[in-house]
C-alpha angles and dihedrals in degrees: 000000000000123000088228122026097203130006120182126208126263115249093019136100114231134173119216125184131193107194106153144352138073134251137169098167101083128099096198123016111197118008102190115194101163139052089286142166120225120192121189113185101152146339131080125261120187114187132183089219131009120350089198128015132170134193132234123279094029135105119216128194108210118188121183125179101156145349133068133275110190121180132181100195132169119274115293093016129103145228087234108031115183120193092167130044121286147182112216120190114184118180095159143345130073137265115195140172115208099185108126126201139126121278115028099331114193138323137243089216128015116182116185104177132056140248090057125141129200118190116187122184141144110026097332112150137191124187140170143153091244136023100347097196118023116184121184131002127276089214101049129090113259113272122241112270094251091060101073140166111231126197119181121182124184141146111028096326115147141196117196131187112184109177124099090255097034123150120199098202123004126185124192128192100322134094115266146174124207126188122180118182143153113021095328114138140195111203123186136162092217114019128351098203130008124185117196092180137065092218099083139113118204120190124182108165 
């Protein structure tokens, strides 16, 4: 019944693991305020806002091999909202945002600060009604070229955007690298990938 399921301490390094269980009575799932590690290997967490959120000036290692994180955030927010840098390794499981509105809606993952890396492989899946993966901010100054967003998709990983104006992957002003290989797919009703920067590298072998 808590507003927040788990909140870590500022200036500390904690490890949090979700391995089993089910909840739909939490507003925020994991409020990570330190240089933390989050492991999701099973279980289902339904939140009325963010399932995972981080603060500025931190780096979070997020590993997901199973389970479900389902958020229903306000418009232009995200199930996983990153205000610091992060390394996300998804080999399975699903992150979804179920908020439904008109233009864009909300994201499964929103990463605001580079360098941040997202590696998706196996059966890892992201879905939303809006911009499923949002990297960078439309309102920030472009990052230096060495500070890049990186998104690697392989195996059967999938990104799905289902609304009328849905974007699969959307990059703003910052430098980014995207690699899609194997049977990985980006599906969108409007636009699969949109780059709003000239500093990108896109590889689809």
